Amino acid sequence: MGGMLAFVPAALFFVLFCMSVREDRRRFRNAVLLGLTLICGSIGLLFQIPELPSPLDAIAVLLVLVVPTVGTLVLAGYLIRNGLTMVRKEGRRPTNLLSMAAGLGIFALIGLVLGVAGRGSRVADTVVAGLVMLVGYVSFIFLCFLAYAFLYGRITVRGDVDYVVMLGSGLICGERVSPLLASRLEKGRQIHAAQVARGGRTPLLLVSGGQGSDEKLSEARAMADWLIARGVPEERIRLEDRSRTTRENLAFSRTIMADADPGYRCVVVTNNFHAFRAAMTARTAGVNGQVLGSPTATYFWPSATLREFVAVFWEHRAVNLSICAAIAALTTAAAIASV
């Protein structure tokens, strides 16, 4: 019984997680509560190791200690390799270098810890410890985001919907639908076909995207033309062609849907790496619906996911930067005290 008490914090966070998800799946706090559940569960498992029979004790050590350590090294190598692929296929834009930078950063931090720790300098040890804490916090938030984004991506359409909203993205040569955008449109078309096959309400397809300065027509118009060319009746399509950002996509689409039917229900389609962040934006925009993700090229996913995380981290900057500043302040104070 005493050993089971070690899992009480994990159980408490899990209950809070379930309650929060039931209230609204689209909150970032769900991701944090899931992360705290997993961390507390791992700590509880560590306390249980001395009491576990063989080979369960070895399996527990493997899961809690060895797998994360080896996994970190494998992840760093994979990110660097993916970064090289991104550069080769997508060019050297800064956003395409994110995965490579993350992989190199992991190896750099490991090298710094191994090179500085235990060399007799209390100041250096303190600074490195503070840096590890800072990276550890950011890594924890990232893993929370990644784990919950994966879970959120498993949701499916339940019941009838009135609208299938498809978010736009940049056009090739200012006029043609890109493979990334085509993936969203195909997903929306499949959802529409499935709704029709159910025999319930036939939803409207709402394509959302304005015209950029380098585009010859609005993204919504190009998206509508793509759908019509593939057999979707034009009368089942509605256009939102004023938006410039995801927030505007959702806010302007909400206005169209609510004006037609205040009791509307919808699903929103974007690419899978963008689904959770778009869902959080949909919640703040007051959109009555969940967000579904369409497939993305495997090589594109890591950098895109890192970019999404940076955006989410910044959207919650008041909390995140306060915690980072507190860690930096404590590290500075400890380093001064150790001189």
Short mmCIF file of C-alpha atoms in Angstrom, two decimals:
data_model
loop_
_atom_site.label_atom_id
_atom_site.label_comp_id
_atom_site.label_asym_id
_atom_site.label_seq_id
_atom_site.Cartn_x
_atom_site.Cartn_y
_atom_site.Cartn_z
CA MET A 1 0.00 0.00 0.00
CA GLY A 2 2.83 2.38 0.91
CA GLY A 3 4.46 1.91 -2.49
CA MET A 4 1.23 2.78 -4.26
CA LEU A 5 1.21 6.19 -2.58
CA ALA A 6 4.02 7.16 -4.94
CA PHE A 7 1.47 7.11 -7.76
CA VAL A 8 -1.03 9.41 -6.02
CA PRO A 9 0.29 12.60 -7.69
CA ALA A 10 0.11 10.93 -11.11
CA ALA A 11 -3.45 9.77 -10.42
CA LEU A 12 -4.46 13.26 -9.29
CA PHE A 13 -3.02 14.90 -12.41
CA PHE A 14 -4.67 12.25 -14.58
CA VAL A 15 -8.08 13.02 -13.06
CA LEU A 16 -7.52 16.74 -13.64
CA PHE A 17 -6.44 15.96 -17.20
CA CYS A 18 -9.60 13.96 -17.91
CA MET A 19 -11.80 16.71 -16.41
CA SER A 20 -10.06 19.38 -18.48
CA VAL A 21 -10.33 17.38 -21.71
CA ARG A 22 -14.01 16.77 -21.06
CA GLU A 23 -14.54 20.51 -20.59
CA ASP A 24 -12.70 21.42 -23.82
CA ARG A 25 -10.20 19.37 -25.81
CA ARG A 26 -8.67 22.49 -27.30
CA ARG A 27 -6.86 23.91 -24.24
CA PHE A 28 -3.09 23.91 -23.84
CA ARG A 29 -3.46 23.13 -20.15
CA ASN A 30 -4.55 19.64 -21.25
CA ALA A 31 -1.05 19.13 -22.66
CA VAL A 32 0.61 20.31 -19.44
CA LEU A 33 -1.60 18.11 -17.26
CA LEU A 34 -0.80 15.12 -19.48
CA GLY A 35 2.91 15.86 -19.16
CA LEU A 36 2.69 16.16 -15.38
CA THR A 37 0.80 12.85 -15.27
CA LEU A 38 3.56 11.09 -17.21
CA ILE A 39 6.39 12.69 -15.19
CA CYS A 40 4.78 11.85 -11.84
CA GLY A 41 4.02 8.35 -13.07
CA SER A 42 7.68 7.87 -14.01
CA ILE A 43 8.82 9.11 -10.60
CA GLY A 44 6.35 6.78 -8.91
CA LEU A 45 7.74 3.89 -10.95
CA LEU A 46 11.28 4.77 -9.84
CA PHE A 47 10.23 4.47 -6.20
CA GLN A 48 8.79 1.05 -6.97
CA ILE A 49 11.96 -0.37 -8.54
CA PRO A 50 13.52 -1.75 -5.27
CA GLU A 51 10.31 -3.66 -4.59
CA LEU A 52 9.86 -5.14 -8.05
CA PRO A 53 10.85 -8.75 -8.77
CA SER A 54 13.27 -9.62 -11.53
CA PRO A 55 12.98 -8.98 -14.48
CA LEU A 56 10.36 -6.29 -13.84
CA ASP A 57 12.91 -4.14 -12.02
CA ALA A 58 15.23 -4.19 -15.04
CA ILE A 59 12.33 -3.36 -17.36
CA ALA A 60 11.34 -0.41 -15.15
CA VAL A 61 14.90 0.96 -15.20
CA LEU A 62 14.98 0.53 -18.97
CA LEU A 63 11.72 2.42 -19.43
CA VAL A 64 12.40 5.26 -17.02
CA LEU A 65 16.16 5.83 -17.42
CA VAL A 66 17.73 4.04 -20.39
CA VAL A 67 15.07 4.64 -23.06
CA PRO A 68 14.90 8.44 -22.51
CA THR A 69 18.73 8.70 -22.53
CA VAL A 70 19.23 6.66 -25.69
CA GLY A 71 16.13 8.22 -27.20
CA THR A 72 17.60 11.71 -26.75
CA LEU A 73 20.74 10.77 -28.66
CA VAL A 74 18.75 9.06 -31.42
CA LEU A 75 16.41 12.05 -31.63
CA ALA A 76 19.32 14.49 -31.99
CA GLY A 77 20.80 12.44 -34.81
CA TYR A 78 17.44 12.15 -36.55
CA LEU A 79 16.82 15.90 -36.32
CA ILE A 80 20.17 16.69 -37.91
CA ARG A 81 19.51 14.22 -40.71
CA ASN A 82 16.03 15.65 -41.20
CA GLY A 83 17.49 19.16 -41.32
CA LEU A 84 19.77 18.12 -44.18
CA THR A 85 16.76 16.67 -46.01
CA MET A 86 14.81 19.89 -45.49
CA VAL A 87 17.65 21.98 -46.90
CA ARG A 88 17.94 19.70 -49.92
CA LYS A 89 14.21 19.66 -50.70
CA GLU A 90 12.93 22.99 -49.39
CA GLY A 91 15.93 25.35 -49.45
CA ARG A 92 17.89 27.16 -46.74
CA ARG A 93 15.19 29.39 -45.30
CA PRO A 94 15.59 29.83 -41.50
CA THR A 95 12.41 27.86 -40.76
CA ASN A 96 13.81 24.89 -42.70
CA LEU A 97 16.85 24.82 -40.41
CA LEU A 98 14.90 24.36 -37.18
CA SER A 99 15.24 20.59 -36.92
CA MET A 100 18.97 20.71 -37.65
CA ALA A 101 19.47 23.48 -35.09
CA ALA A 102 17.56 21.49 -32.48
CA GLY A 103 19.65 18.36 -33.08
CA LEU A 104 22.93 20.28 -32.93
CA GLY A 105 21.72 22.05 -29.80
CA ILE A 106 21.09 18.74 -28.04
CA PHE A 107 24.59 17.47 -28.82
CA ALA A 108 26.09 20.84 -27.83
CA LEU A 109 24.36 20.75 -24.45
CA ILE A 110 25.50 17.18 -23.80
CA GLY A 111 29.05 18.15 -24.75
CA LEU A 112 28.94 21.19 -22.48
CA VAL A 113 27.73 19.17 -19.51
CA LEU A 114 30.36 16.47 -20.01
CA GLY A 115 33.10 19.04 -20.60
CA VAL A 116 32.37 21.35 -17.67
CA ALA A 117 30.83 19.24 -14.91
CA GLY A 118 33.19 18.09 -12.19
CA ARG A 119 36.14 20.28 -13.27
CA GLY A 120 36.28 22.05 -9.90
CA SER A 121 34.65 25.35 -10.86
CA ARG A 122 31.58 25.94 -8.72
CA VAL A 123 30.53 28.93 -10.81
CA ALA A 124 30.75 26.95 -14.05
CA ASP A 125 28.88 24.02 -12.50
CA THR A 126 26.14 26.37 -11.29
CA VAL A 127 25.77 28.06 -14.67
CA VAL A 128 25.62 24.71 -16.48
CA ALA A 129 23.07 23.43 -13.97
CA GLY A 130 20.94 26.51 -14.58
CA LEU A 131 21.21 26.04 -18.34
CA VAL A 132 20.16 22.41 -17.99
CA MET A 133 17.16 23.49 -15.89
CA LEU A 134 16.20 26.08 -18.50
CA VAL A 135 16.49 23.60 -21.38
CA GLY A 136 14.71 21.01 -19.24
CA TYR A 137 11.73 23.31 -18.75
CA VAL A 138 11.46 24.13 -22.46
CA SER A 139 11.88 20.43 -23.31
CA PHE A 140 9.14 19.49 -20.85
CA ILE A 141 6.72 21.96 -22.43
CA PHE A 142 7.68 20.68 -25.89
CA LEU A 143 7.07 17.05 -24.90
CA CYS A 144 3.72 18.05 -23.39
CA PHE A 145 2.80 19.76 -26.66
CA LEU A 146 4.00 16.81 -28.75
CA ALA A 147 2.22 14.13 -26.69
CA TYR A 148 -1.10 15.93 -26.52
CA ALA A 149 -0.95 17.02 -30.17
CA PHE A 150 -0.58 13.33 -31.03
CA LEU A 151 -3.62 12.44 -28.91
CA TYR A 152 -5.65 15.33 -30.25
CA GLY A 153 -4.86 14.19 -33.78
CA ARG A 154 -6.66 10.90 -33.10
CA ILE A 155 -10.14 12.49 -32.82
CA THR A 156 -12.74 11.68 -35.45
CA VAL A 157 -15.92 13.32 -36.71
CA ARG A 158 -18.91 12.36 -34.57
CA GLY A 159 -22.45 12.97 -35.74
CA ASP A 160 -23.61 15.45 -38.34
CA VAL A 161 -21.84 18.70 -39.11
CA ASP A 162 -23.08 21.72 -41.02
CA TYR A 163 -19.73 22.91 -42.35
CA VAL A 164 -16.34 21.49 -43.25
CA VAL A 165 -13.94 24.42 -42.99
CA MET A 166 -10.63 24.12 -44.85
CA LEU A 167 -7.85 26.55 -43.97
CA GLY A 168 -5.85 28.03 -46.82
CA SER A 169 -2.10 28.31 -47.38
CA GLY A 170 0.16 29.90 -49.98
CA LEU A 171 -0.39 29.13 -53.67
CA ILE A 172 2.31 27.92 -56.07
CA CYS A 173 3.23 30.70 -58.52
CA GLY A 174 0.41 32.69 -56.96
CA GLU A 175 -2.36 30.62 -58.55
CA ARG A 176 -1.99 26.84 -58.06
CA VAL A 177 -2.84 24.71 -55.03
CA SER A 178 0.28 23.33 -53.35
CA PRO A 179 0.60 19.66 -52.27
CA LEU A 180 0.31 20.84 -48.64
CA LEU A 181 -2.99 22.60 -49.38
CA ALA A 182 -4.21 19.76 -51.61
CA SER A 183 -3.84 17.42 -48.63
CA ARG A 184 -6.23 19.60 -46.63
CA LEU A 185 -8.71 19.79 -49.48
CA GLU A 186 -8.66 16.04 -50.04
CA LYS A 187 -9.24 15.45 -46.33
CA GLY A 188 -12.17 17.88 -46.39
CA ARG A 189 -13.59 16.19 -49.48
CA GLN A 190 -13.37 12.80 -47.75
CA ILE A 191 -15.16 14.13 -44.67
CA HIS A 192 -17.86 15.63 -46.89
CA ALA A 193 -18.31 12.32 -48.74
CA ALA A 194 -18.50 10.40 -45.46
CA GLN A 195 -21.15 12.79 -44.13
CA VAL A 196 -23.21 12.35 -47.30
CA ALA A 197 -22.88 8.55 -47.05
CA ARG A 198 -24.20 8.66 -43.47
CA GLY A 199 -27.52 9.91 -44.78
CA GLY A 200 -27.68 12.85 -42.40
CA ARG A 201 -27.19 16.53 -43.17
CA THR A 202 -25.07 17.33 -46.21
CA PRO A 203 -22.47 19.84 -45.00
CA LEU A 204 -21.23 22.83 -46.91
CA LEU A 205 -17.54 23.10 -47.73
CA LEU A 206 -16.20 26.43 -46.52
CA VAL A 207 -12.81 27.28 -48.03
CA SER A 208 -10.94 30.02 -46.19
CA GLY A 209 -8.04 32.13 -47.42
CA GLY A 210 -7.51 35.63 -48.77
CA GLN A 211 -5.31 36.89 -51.59
CA GLY A 212 -1.69 37.62 -50.73
CA SER A 213 0.33 40.38 -52.34
CA ASP A 214 2.12 37.81 -54.51
CA GLU A 215 -1.01 35.85 -55.47
CA LYS A 216 -3.10 36.27 -58.62
CA LEU A 217 -6.32 35.13 -56.95
CA SER A 218 -7.52 34.37 -53.45
CA GLU A 219 -6.58 31.08 -51.84
CA ALA A 220 -10.29 30.41 -51.31
CA ARG A 221 -10.97 30.76 -55.05
CA ALA A 222 -8.12 28.41 -55.95
CA MET A 223 -9.33 25.92 -53.33
CA ALA A 224 -12.89 26.06 -54.63
CA ASP A 225 -11.71 25.51 -58.20
CA TRP A 226 -9.65 22.49 -57.06
CA LEU A 227 -12.70 20.94 -55.38
CA ILE A 228 -15.02 21.64 -58.33
CA ALA A 229 -12.50 20.02 -60.70
CA ARG A 230 -12.76 16.87 -58.59
CA GLY A 231 -16.50 16.60 -58.68
CA VAL A 232 -17.71 18.63 -55.71
CA PRO A 233 -20.90 20.52 -56.68
CA GLU A 234 -20.24 24.26 -56.77
CA GLU A 235 -23.45 24.98 -54.84
CA ARG A 236 -22.04 23.04 -51.85
CA ILE A 237 -19.03 25.38 -51.58
CA ARG A 238 -18.81 28.69 -49.72
CA LEU A 239 -15.84 31.08 -49.87
CA GLU A 240 -14.20 33.15 -47.14
CA ASP A 241 -11.67 35.19 -49.11
CA ARG A 242 -10.62 38.04 -46.78
CA SER A 243 -8.37 36.36 -44.22
CA ARG A 244 -4.59 36.67 -43.99
CA THR A 245 -3.82 34.57 -40.89
CA THR A 246 -5.11 31.43 -39.20
CA ARG A 247 -6.84 33.59 -36.59
CA GLU A 248 -8.63 35.53 -39.33
CA ASN A 249 -9.41 32.28 -41.20
CA LEU A 250 -11.30 31.05 -38.17
CA ALA A 251 -12.84 34.34 -37.05
CA PHE A 252 -14.19 35.24 -40.51
CA SER A 253 -15.39 31.67 -41.12
CA ARG A 254 -17.19 31.71 -37.78
CA THR A 255 -19.03 34.89 -38.82
CA ILE A 256 -20.19 33.27 -42.07
CA MET A 257 -21.40 30.14 -40.30
CA ALA A 258 -23.05 31.91 -37.36
CA ASP A 259 -24.87 34.37 -39.65
CA ALA A 260 -26.35 31.47 -41.59
CA ASP A 261 -27.16 29.36 -38.52
CA PRO A 262 -26.28 30.39 -34.94
CA GLY A 263 -26.54 26.75 -33.90
CA TYR A 264 -24.09 25.49 -36.54
CA ARG A 265 -21.61 22.66 -35.91
CA CYS A 266 -18.42 22.28 -37.95
CA VAL A 267 -15.10 20.56 -38.34
CA VAL A 268 -11.97 22.45 -39.38
CA VAL A 269 -9.32 20.84 -41.58
CA THR A 270 -5.65 21.76 -41.66
CA ASN A 271 -2.41 19.75 -41.83
CA ASN A 272 -1.70 17.38 -38.94
CA PHE A 273 1.27 19.34 -37.58
CA HIS A 274 -0.96 22.44 -37.31
CA ALA A 275 -4.11 20.81 -35.93
CA PHE A 276 -3.64 21.33 -32.18
CA ARG A 277 -2.50 24.94 -32.46
CA ALA A 278 -5.36 25.66 -34.87
CA ALA A 279 -7.73 24.05 -32.35
CA MET A 280 -6.52 26.42 -29.62
CA THR A 281 -7.05 29.34 -31.99
CA ALA A 282 -10.52 28.03 -32.89
CA ARG A 283 -11.44 27.99 -29.21
CA THR A 284 -10.41 31.60 -28.68
CA ALA A 285 -12.20 32.61 -31.90
CA GLY A 286 -15.42 31.00 -30.64
CA VAL A 287 -15.65 28.40 -33.40
CA ASN A 288 -18.01 25.55 -32.53
CA GLY A 289 -16.01 22.59 -33.77
CA GLN A 290 -12.88 20.50 -33.50
CA VAL A 291 -9.90 20.53 -35.86
CA LEU A 292 -8.80 17.52 -37.90
CA GLY A 293 -5.40 17.07 -39.50
CA SER A 294 -4.53 15.91 -42.99
CA PRO A 295 -1.34 13.98 -43.85
CA THR A 296 1.95 15.83 -44.32
CA ALA A 297 5.15 14.64 -45.98
CA THR A 298 7.25 12.84 -43.35
CA TYR A 299 10.40 14.89 -43.96
CA PHE A 300 8.43 18.15 -43.52
CA TRP A 301 6.83 17.22 -40.20
CA PRO A 302 9.71 17.74 -37.68
CA SER A 303 10.56 21.31 -38.71
CA ALA A 304 6.88 22.20 -39.05
CA THR A 305 6.14 20.79 -35.59
CA LEU A 306 9.02 22.74 -34.05
CA ARG A 307 7.73 25.89 -35.71
CA GLU A 308 4.27 25.23 -34.29
CA PHE A 309 5.74 24.72 -30.82
CA VAL A 310 7.66 27.98 -30.97
CA ALA A 311 4.42 29.77 -31.88
CA VAL A 312 2.51 28.10 -29.03
CA PHE A 313 5.33 28.81 -26.57
CA TRP A 314 5.23 32.47 -27.57
CA GLU A 315 1.44 32.65 -27.37
CA HIS A 316 1.81 31.67 -23.69
CA ARG A 317 4.85 33.88 -23.21
CA ALA A 318 3.63 35.55 -20.03
CA VAL A 319 3.92 32.27 -18.12
CA ASN A 320 6.80 30.73 -20.05
CA LEU A 321 9.09 33.75 -20.02
CA SER A 322 8.35 34.36 -16.33
CA ILE A 323 9.45 30.83 -15.46
CA CYS A 324 12.55 31.11 -17.68
CA ALA A 325 13.40 34.45 -16.08
CA ALA A 326 13.00 32.94 -12.61
CA ILE A 327 15.37 30.10 -13.49
CA ALA A 328 17.91 32.57 -14.89
CA ALA A 329 17.64 34.77 -11.78
CA LEU A 330 18.11 31.84 -9.41
CA THR A 331 21.09 30.62 -11.44
CA THR A 332 22.68 34.08 -11.35
CA ALA A 333 22.15 34.39 -7.61
CA ALA A 334 23.57 30.92 -7.00
CA ALA A 335 26.61 31.64 -9.22
CA ILE A 336 27.34 34.88 -7.37
CA ALA A 337 27.00 33.13 -4.02
CA SER A 338 29.45 30.42 -5.11
CA VAL A 339 32.24 32.86 -6.01
#
